[in-house]
Each structure stands twice: as structure tokens, then as C-alpha cells.
Amino acid sequence: MSSVKGDPSEVQGDGPVKKKVKFSSQVSVQEFHAHPAAETVVFHLLYSTTPAELEQEMASGGQPFKCEFYNQVFGDGEEINGYRGLHVDVWLAAHSFHCWVDVRWEDKQSGADDVLTLLQAWWPQPFATEKADFLQRVAAAPALDFAQMGQQIASMPAAGAAAAAVAGRCGSSSSSAAAGEVKLYHSKLADTPDWFKDLHTRLQPLLIFTIDGANYIDAADPNWEIVAAVLHAEGKQQQLVGFMTLYNFYAWPLNQRPRVAQVLVLPSLQGGGYGKAMIKAAYDLAKQREAVDLTFEDPAPGLQRLREKLELDMAAGCPWLTQAADAALAAAEAEEERQQAAARELFTKVQRQQQRQQQEQAGAAQQQQQQQQADASTRESLAAAGDGAGLSADARAGAAAGAAEQAGRSPASLLKMPPELQQRVTRELKIHKHQVHALWEALLFLQAPLAADHQLAEPLQEFVMSRLEACHAAMADRHAAHKRLVAVEGKADDWFVYKVPHKARGSSADAGAGLGLMQDTVNVGRHTITEMSADDWGERLQQLTAERMEQLVQLKLKVLAARSKGS
């Protein structure tokens, strides 16, 4: 049985009850299932404002949507126990975000989870539990003017589900005139009117179900800022489509580092580009106030892809950056061609040397004849192979390795972003330095030919793999070799760590052995460190690289499709 313990963050549930039975007087068995919350709880967005219109819209189901995260409310199992035929409907008024939770079931077991109590713990303002109360609250809610909330910083035509919804309510086609536009308003959250703070309070519970590990924020903290996306349509009340919160951190010596904390577009209104527009607004704000950069708080995969698409658009609009990417690709391609030519030449030399040795062993009588055959064979092989394709895989690999060793560099190394370029990207585009390297590889991939057999394909993959390895893992013995742990004399529990100067460092193997570390051990992760063998990490790195290469392909296709549509 689940229980509520004060603060919503402490709401926990015991292990899920898989099945319970109850015997009736007829000795039949009733099964009480553990209902998955993601399938049982359905949210409905309602646009109407009068009781009669609301009744009609509710009869048709409104705009239903489901959420993904229920672990904070119903426990790690995300299940609701002790019911048979359970249905939970959460009705939300799109203009005021007043809420009614309707819980229905066919049968309920003694000790079943109290769904209303578990949900109510996460609503700072109590939701309605009766339909009549909900209708009364929505009808009494005043029309809102978001121009009073803050300064308008951007606007865009309404699109996607928002445009269709407005057009449908207007009883017309989904033309841009009927659909209206979406405006972005910005303000410090503490400076917003009381009515907006109330609206934000009623909307925050939706974050718990749509953002993994979401927390509520303190509206009185002066460091919180908010950007609201609001739908305007002629003859209709203004409607909040989504919002984004930012927190301003101090950056030494006299600067700011804003962080995007929450980005929410109502699930039934997604697909219109509103999330991307709010993130762009965050970058614009960071540029206006000359912040150090803009960071993101643990972005979900979907938000990270959206962020990367926007940043790639920003980078593609900077000639100095695309020219640098083209120059790096050209240098890598030239080096790849040079190494391939050197490999073919080296292979030819080795082949001829072997043939000469064979001729010397065969005797002077056959030497001239064998030399002619060898020369003819070599010419035929080179003519047929052209770019080295006729050589065996082992021979090509060995020759290429020899050529690369002689040159002392690889094509992938020439793709590395110069430090001064990274600093300029952060300074002008406000993209954090850790994100800049991912952006750079995406830009390289965008500028390079898409063909999988292009000679830049392998250097690009090698470059991506090297970044992922640097980002996710470190050799335990190598990094520990640069540090020393020293106990404080006379204090058994006190110690300190210092970093060994570069010139004083011995071999990593010796230092690692002295510290009792495992050889060939890899520390994986940034926030949670996982230790694994080098072999296991090698397999994991291959998987990460394959996933990233697929992401880059999809990202490039989206950018090219957008360019084609725009032209």
C-alpha cells in the first residue's frame, strides 16, 4: 500500500502487488491487477470556457494525451495496485489549468492505493474531485492578458496542433489568419503578476509527469526567469502553449551563466516549433546580457536533439565557422588521399623487393624473365586497382599504418577543432564549451558528403569515437598516476590530494601499481562513475559510436529537408 509522507518528493510506494484474490459467496475469483500508471492515467486538454461548451467537449474526449513519468507519484514500479477495471482521467482547462481528476473502477480491494490522495500530494492548489466544481472553477476564471506578464521578445505563426485546434474552434479552415500567432513573453518569475504565479502553480504538476525527476521551483527566488509561449487568435482567449524556466548563476568575476531548467510544450500542442523558439530565445537573452554561455540542466534526449538542431542552424549561419569546417575537411581528405597513395607506393615497393629476392634465389638464368613478369604483374594490378581496392585488406591496412606512422598524424586528427575557434563559438554564440565539440562534429558531418563509402567516412567516425571516449571514460591507472594521496600527520581521518607536476610524473604503470589500482580498468560516466574492463568498454564505445553516427545522419537529413522546404 502506498502512503504519503509530507513533502511530495517523499511520496513512496511499496513493491507492486502482482495479484490478489477475493472469494465471494459463490466461490468465484476476482483478480486485482497492478495497473501500469502510464496506461491507466489519461490527460485531456479542454479549450472551452462555458459549462455547456465544456460538457460537449468533454463528451467527445477533448484532446487526450498520455505522459511518460509516474515514478514520483506511484513509486518506482509506476503501478496502481488493488483495483479491477481502473480508469483515471485528468481534465485540464487549457486557458486556466484548473483540473478535475475523475477516478473510476469496477471493483476495489481493501487497502488499495488511494489514487486521489497520491495525486493531490503533487498539486500545490487542490484539484476538483467533482465535475460540477470543475465546471464552476473554469467558468469563473477571468480572461488573461499575457502582455501584463512580461515583455514580448518574439512571435511566430501558429502551426501544428495549436493551429488546427484554434481553426476548429473558429469553425473555419486552418489558415494562418484563423490560427493566429504564438508570442513569447519574458520576465523574472518573482516580478510576474499574482494571477500568472497562480497559473504557473496550477501548471507545474504537469512537469512531474512529463520531465523525468522534475522538481517544483520557488517563484519568489529573484534568479528564476520564465519565457511563456502564448497562442493569440482573433475572438478567442489567450492560451498558454508552453513555457521555459531559466536560472541565473553567478560567473566569475562579474558575469552570469543562465541555465535552462525546464522546457514544456503541452503534449497535445507539440510539433509547431514552439520548444525550439523558446530555446532560441534563451540564447538571444544570453547574448543580449553578454553572459558567459548558456547551459542546460540534464536535458532529456528529445530536448538534447532539439537543442543540437538549433545550435547547428546557428553554426551554419556563421560563415567563419562553416569555412573553418570546410578547411578541416579538406585537410583531412588531402591527408587521407596522401596516405592512400603512400600506402600503395609502399606496398608496391615491398612487393617488388620480395620479387627481387625470389629472383636472386632462382638463379641468374631466370632472373631477367622473372623481372619482366613481375613488372607486368605490378602494372596490371595498379591499373586494375587504381585507388588500392585491388590490394588485400591486410596489405592495405599494413601499408596505410606504415604511411601514417611515417607522417606522424592521422586524417581524423586534422578534424580537431582549434582552441581559439572553440573560444570564439562560446563567446559569440554562447554555446557551452562541452557542447561546442559535439556541435563541431555535427557541423563537419553536415558539410561532408553523405555517402557511406566516401573517403572521409572513416576519419569522421574515428573523430566521433575519440570525442565520445574523452567524454565518457578515462583510464583509471593513467589518471590516478597524476595524483597523490597524503595523510595529515597526527590526524588519522584527515588527508589531502595534490596533482603531480608534469615533469615529476613517472610512468603511469608504475604509479598505478604503487596505488594498488587495476590495470586496464576504465572509469565510465561523469555523474555516476562505473568501473568496467577495457574489453567491455571497447564494446560499449562501439555501440555509442554507432548510435551517435545514426544521430548525425538523422540530424543532417532534417537540416537538409528544412533547407529544401525553405527554398
CSV table of N, CA and C in Angstrom, one decimal, residues 424-521:
chain,number,residue,atom,x,y,z
A,424,ARG,N,35.9,31.2,-29.7
A,424,ARG,CA,35.0,32.2,-30.4
A,424,ARG,C,33.6,31.7,-30.5
A,425,VAL,N,33.4,30.4,-30.7
A,425,VAL,CA,32.0,29.9,-30.7
A,425,VAL,C,31.3,30.2,-29.4
A,426,THR,N,32.0,29.9,-28.3
A,426,THR,CA,31.4,30.1,-27.0
A,426,THR,C,31.2,31.6,-26.7
A,427,ARG,N,32.1,32.4,-27.1
A,427,ARG,CA,32.0,33.9,-26.9
A,427,ARG,C,30.9,34.5,-27.7
A,428,GLU,N,30.7,34.1,-29.0
A,428,GLU,CA,29.7,34.8,-29.9
A,428,GLU,C,28.4,34.1,-29.9
A,429,LEU,N,28.4,32.7,-29.8
A,429,LEU,CA,27.1,32.0,-29.9
A,429,LEU,C,26.6,31.6,-28.5
A,430,LYS,N,27.4,31.7,-27.5
A,430,LYS,CA,27.0,31.4,-26.1
A,430,LYS,C,26.8,29.9,-25.9
A,431,ILE,N,27.4,29.1,-26.7
A,431,ILE,CA,27.3,27.6,-26.6
A,431,ILE,C,28.4,27.2,-25.6
A,432,HIS,N,28.0,26.4,-24.6
A,432,HIS,CA,29.0,25.9,-23.6
A,432,HIS,C,30.1,25.1,-24.2
A,433,LYS,N,31.3,25.2,-23.7
A,433,LYS,CA,32.5,24.6,-24.3
A,433,LYS,C,32.3,23.1,-24.4
A,434,HIS,N,31.6,22.4,-23.5
A,434,HIS,CA,31.5,20.9,-23.6
A,434,HIS,C,30.5,20.6,-24.8
A,435,GLN,N,29.6,21.5,-25.1
A,435,GLN,CA,28.6,21.2,-26.2
A,435,GLN,C,29.2,21.6,-27.5
A,436,VAL,N,30.2,22.5,-27.5
A,436,VAL,CA,30.8,23.0,-28.7
A,436,VAL,C,31.4,21.8,-29.5
A,437,HIS,N,32.1,20.9,-28.8
A,437,HIS,CA,32.7,19.8,-29.5
A,437,HIS,C,31.7,18.9,-30.2
A,438,ALA,N,30.6,18.7,-29.6
A,438,ALA,CA,29.5,17.9,-30.2
A,438,ALA,C,28.9,18.7,-31.4
A,439,LEU,N,28.8,20.0,-31.3
A,439,LEU,CA,28.3,20.8,-32.4
A,439,LEU,C,29.3,20.8,-33.6
A,440,TRP,N,30.6,20.8,-33.3
A,440,TRP,CA,31.6,20.8,-34.3
A,440,TRP,C,31.6,19.5,-35.1
A,441,GLU,N,31.4,18.4,-34.5
A,441,GLU,CA,31.4,17.1,-35.3
A,441,GLU,C,30.1,17.1,-36.1
A,442,ALA,N,29.0,17.7,-35.6
A,442,ALA,CA,27.8,17.7,-36.3
A,442,ALA,C,27.9,18.6,-37.5
A,443,LEU,N,28.6,19.7,-37.4
A,443,LEU,CA,28.9,20.7,-38.5
A,443,LEU,C,29.8,20.0,-39.5
A,444,LEU,N,30.8,19.3,-39.1
A,444,LEU,CA,31.7,18.6,-40.0
A,444,LEU,C,30.8,17.5,-40.8
A,445,PHE,N,30.0,16.8,-40.1
A,445,PHE,CA,29.1,15.8,-40.8
A,445,PHE,C,28.2,16.5,-41.8
A,446,LEU,N,27.7,17.7,-41.4
A,446,LEU,CA,26.7,18.4,-42.3
A,446,LEU,C,27.5,18.8,-43.6
A,447,GLN,N,28.7,19.3,-43.4
A,447,GLN,CA,29.4,19.8,-44.6
A,447,GLN,C,30.0,18.7,-45.5
A,448,ALA,N,30.2,17.5,-44.9
A,448,ALA,CA,30.9,16.4,-45.6
A,448,ALA,C,29.9,15.7,-46.5
A,449,PRO,N,30.3,15.0,-47.6
A,449,PRO,CA,29.4,14.2,-48.4
A,449,PRO,C,28.8,13.1,-47.5
A,450,LEU,N,27.5,12.8,-47.9
A,450,LEU,CA,26.8,11.8,-47.1
A,450,LEU,C,27.1,10.4,-47.4
A,451,ALA,N,27.7,10.1,-48.5
A,451,ALA,CA,28.0,8.8,-49.0
A,451,ALA,C,28.8,8.0,-48.0
A,452,ALA,N,28.3,6.8,-47.6
A,452,ALA,CA,29.0,6.0,-46.6
A,452,ALA,C,30.4,5.5,-47.1
A,453,ASP,N,30.6,5.4,-48.4
A,453,ASP,CA,31.9,4.9,-48.9
A,453,ASP,C,32.8,6.1,-49.3
A,454,HIS,N,32.4,7.3,-48.9
A,454,HIS,CA,33.3,8.4,-49.2
A,454,HIS,C,34.6,8.3,-48.3
A,455,GLN,N,35.7,8.8,-48.8
A,455,GLN,CA,37.0,8.6,-48.1
A,455,GLN,C,37.0,9.3,-46.8
A,456,LEU,N,36.1,10.3,-46.5
A,456,LEU,CA,36.0,11.0,-45.3
A,456,LEU,C,35.2,10.2,-44.2
A,457,ALA,N,34.5,9.2,-44.6
A,457,ALA,CA,33.6,8.5,-43.7
A,457,ALA,C,34.4,7.9,-42.5
A,458,GLU,N,35.5,7.2,-42.8
A,458,GLU,CA,36.2,6.6,-41.8
A,458,GLU,C,36.9,7.6,-40.8
A,459,PRO,N,37.5,8.6,-41.3
A,459,PRO,CA,38.1,9.7,-40.4
A,459,PRO,C,37.0,10.3,-39.5
A,460,LEU,N,35.8,10.6,-40.1
A,460,LEU,CA,34.8,11.2,-39.3
A,460,LEU,C,34.4,10.3,-38.2
A,461,GLN,N,34.2,9.0,-38.5
A,461,GLN,CA,33.8,8.0,-37.4
A,461,GLN,C,34.9,7.9,-36.4
A,462,GLU,N,36.1,7.9,-36.8
A,462,GLU,CA,37.2,7.9,-35.8
A,462,GLU,C,37.2,9.1,-34.9
A,463,PHE,N,36.9,10.2,-35.5
A,463,PHE,CA,36.9,11.5,-34.8
A,463,PHE,C,35.8,11.5,-33.8
A,464,VAL,N,34.6,11.0,-34.2
A,464,VAL,CA,33.5,10.9,-33.2
A,464,VAL,C,33.8,10.0,-32.1
A,465,MET,N,34.4,8.8,-32.4
A,465,MET,CA,34.8,7.9,-31.4
A,465,MET,C,35.7,8.5,-30.3
A,466,SER,N,36.7,9.2,-30.8
A,466,SER,CA,37.7,9.8,-29.9
A,466,SER,C,37.0,10.8,-29.0
A,467,ARG,N,36.0,11.6,-29.5
A,467,ARG,CA,35.3,12.5,-28.6
A,467,ARG,C,34.5,11.8,-27.6
A,468,LEU,N,33.8,10.8,-28.0
A,468,LEU,CA,33.0,10.0,-27.0
A,468,LEU,C,33.8,9.4,-25.9
A,469,GLU,N,35.0,8.9,-26.3
A,469,GLU,CA,35.9,8.3,-25.3
A,469,GLU,C,36.4,9.3,-24.3
A,470,ALA,N,36.7,10.5,-24.8
A,470,ALA,CA,37.2,11.5,-23.9
A,470,ALA,C,36.1,12.0,-23.0
A,471,CYS,N,34.8,12.0,-23.5
A,471,CYS,CA,33.7,12.5,-22.8
A,471,CYS,C,33.2,11.5,-21.7
A,472,HIS,N,33.3,10.2,-22.0
A,472,HIS,CA,32.6,9.2,-21.2
A,472,HIS,C,33.6,8.4,-20.3
A,473,ALA,N,34.9,8.3,-20.7
A,473,ALA,CA,35.7,7.4,-20.0
A,473,ALA,C,37.1,7.9,-19.8
A,474,ALA,N,37.8,7.3,-18.8
A,474,ALA,CA,39.2,7.6,-18.6
A,474,ALA,C,39.9,6.4,-18.0
A,475,MET,N,41.1,6.2,-18.4
A,475,MET,CA,41.9,5.0,-17.9
A,475,MET,C,42.2,5.3,-16.4
A,476,ALA,N,41.8,4.4,-15.6
A,476,ALA,CA,41.9,4.6,-14.1
A,476,ALA,C,43.3,4.8,-13.7
A,477,ASP,N,44.2,3.9,-14.2
A,477,ASP,CA,45.6,3.9,-13.8
A,477,ASP,C,46.3,5.2,-14.3
A,478,ARG,N,46.0,5.6,-15.5
A,478,ARG,CA,46.7,6.7,-16.1
A,478,ARG,C,46.3,8.0,-15.4
A,479,HIS,N,45.0,8.2,-15.0
A,479,HIS,CA,44.7,9.5,-14.4
A,479,HIS,C,45.0,9.5,-12.9
A,480,ALA,N,45.0,8.3,-12.3
A,480,ALA,CA,45.4,8.3,-10.9
A,480,ALA,C,46.9,8.5,-10.7
A,481,ALA,N,47.6,8.2,-11.8
A,481,ALA,CA,49.1,8.4,-11.7
A,481,ALA,C,49.5,9.8,-11.5
A,482,HIS,N,48.6,10.7,-11.9
A,482,HIS,CA,48.9,12.2,-11.8
A,482,HIS,C,48.5,12.7,-10.5
A,483,LYS,N,48.0,11.9,-9.5
A,483,LYS,CA,47.6,12.4,-8.2
A,483,LYS,C,48.3,11.7,-7.1
A,484,ARG,N,48.4,12.4,-6.0
A,484,ARG,CA,49.0,11.7,-4.8
A,484,ARG,C,48.1,12.0,-3.6
A,485,LEU,N,47.9,10.9,-2.8
A,485,LEU,CA,47.1,11.0,-1.6
A,485,LEU,C,48.0,11.0,-0.4
A,486,VAL,N,47.9,12.0,0.4
A,486,VAL,CA,48.8,12.2,1.6
A,486,VAL,C,48.0,12.4,2.9
A,487,ALA,N,48.3,11.6,3.9
A,487,ALA,CA,47.7,11.7,5.2
A,487,ALA,C,48.3,12.8,6.0
A,488,VAL,N,47.5,13.5,6.7
A,488,VAL,CA,47.9,14.6,7.6
A,488,VAL,C,48.5,14.0,8.9
A,489,GLU,N,49.7,14.4,9.2
A,489,GLU,CA,50.4,13.8,10.3
A,489,GLU,C,49.7,14.2,11.6
A,490,GLY,N,49.4,13.2,12.4
A,490,GLY,CA,48.7,13.4,13.7
A,490,GLY,C,47.2,13.4,13.6
A,491,LYS,N,46.7,13.3,12.4
A,491,LYS,CA,45.2,13.3,12.3
A,491,LYS,C,44.8,12.1,11.4
A,492,ALA,N,44.3,11.1,12.0
A,492,ALA,CA,44.1,9.8,11.3
A,492,ALA,C,43.0,9.9,10.2
A,493,ASP,N,42.1,10.8,10.4
A,493,ASP,CA,41.0,10.9,9.4
A,493,ASP,C,41.1,12.0,8.4
A,494,ASP,N,42.2,12.7,8.5
A,494,ASP,CA,42.4,13.9,7.6
A,494,ASP,C,43.5,13.5,6.5
A,495,TRP,N,43.2,13.9,5.3
A,495,TRP,CA,44.1,13.7,4.2
A,495,TRP,C,43.9,14.7,3.1
A,496,PHE,N,44.8,14.8,2.2
A,496,PHE,CA,44.6,15.8,1.0
A,496,PHE,C,45.2,15.1,-0.2
A,497,VAL,N,44.7,15.6,-1.4
A,497,VAL,CA,45.2,15.2,-2.7
A,497,VAL,C,45.9,16.3,-3.4
A,498,TYR,N,47.0,16.0,-4.1
A,498,TYR,CA,47.6,17.0,-4.9
A,498,TYR,C,48.0,16.4,-6.2
A,499,LYS,N,48.1,17.3,-7.2
A,499,LYS,CA,48.4,16.9,-8.6
A,499,LYS,C,49.9,17.0,-8.8
A,500,VAL,N,50.5,15.9,-9.4
A,500,VAL,CA,52.0,15.9,-9.6
A,500,VAL,C,52.3,16.7,-10.8
A,501,PRO,N,53.3,17.6,-10.7
A,501,PRO,CA,53.7,18.4,-11.9
A,501,PRO,C,54.1,17.5,-13.0
A,502,HIS,N,53.9,17.9,-14.2
A,502,HIS,CA,54.2,17.1,-15.4
A,502,HIS,C,55.6,16.5,-15.4
A,503,LYS,N,56.6,17.3,-15.1
A,503,LYS,CA,58.0,16.8,-15.2
A,503,LYS,C,58.3,15.8,-14.2
A,504,ALA,N,57.5,15.8,-13.0
A,504,ALA,CA,57.8,14.9,-11.9
A,504,ALA,C,57.1,13.6,-12.1
A,505,ARG,N,56.2,13.4,-13.1
A,505,ARG,CA,55.5,12.2,-13.2
A,505,ARG,C,56.3,11.1,-13.7
A,506,GLY,N,56.2,9.9,-13.1
A,506,GLY,CA,56.8,8.7,-13.6
A,506,GLY,C,55.9,8.1,-14.6
A,507,SER,N,56.1,6.8,-14.9
A,507,SER,CA,55.3,6.1,-15.8
A,507,SER,C,53.9,5.8,-15.2
A,508,SER,N,52.9,5.8,-16.0
A,508,SER,CA,51.5,5.6,-15.5
A,508,SER,C,51.4,4.2,-14.8
A,509,ALA,N,52.1,3.2,-15.5
A,509,ALA,CA,52.0,1.9,-15.0
A,509,ALA,C,52.6,1.8,-13.6
A,510,ASP,N,53.8,2.4,-13.4
A,510,ASP,CA,54.5,2.3,-12.1
A,510,ASP,C,53.7,3.0,-11.0
A,511,ALA,N,53.2,4.2,-11.3
A,511,ALA,CA,52.4,5.0,-10.3
A,511,ALA,C,51.1,4.3,-10.0
A,512,GLY,N,50.4,3.7,-11.1
A,512,GLY,CA,49.2,3.0,-10.8
A,512,GLY,C,49.4,1.8,-10.0
A,513,ALA,N,50.5,1.1,-10.2
A,513,ALA,CA,50.8,-0.1,-9.4
A,513,ALA,C,51.1,0.3,-7.9
A,514,GLY,N,51.7,1.4,-7.7
A,514,GLY,CA,52.0,1.9,-6.4
A,514,GLY,C,50.8,2.2,-5.6
A,515,LEU,N,49.7,2.7,-6.3
A,515,LEU,CA,48.5,3.0,-5.7
A,515,LEU,C,47.5,1.8,-5.6
A,516,GLY,N,48.0,0.6,-6.1
A,516,GLY,CA,47.1,-0.5,-5.9
A,516,GLY,C,46.0,-0.5,-6.9
A,517,LEU,N,46.1,0.1,-8.0
A,517,LEU,CA,45.0,0.2,-9.0
A,517,LEU,C,45.0,-0.9,-10.0
A,518,MET,N,43.8,-1.3,-10.5
A,518,MET,CA,43.7,-2.3,-11.5
A,518,MET,C,44.3,-1.8,-12.8
A,519,GLN,N,45.0,-2.6,-13.5
A,519,GLN,CA,45.5,-2.2,-14.8
A,519,GLN,C,44.4,-2.5,-15.8
A,520,ASP,N,44.3,-1.7,-16.9
A,520,ASP,CA,43.3,-1.9,-18.0
A,520,ASP,C,41.9,-1.8,-17.4
A,521,THR,N,41.7,-0.8,-16.5
A,521,THR,CA,40.4,-0.5,-16.0
A,521,THR,C,40.0,0.8,-16.5
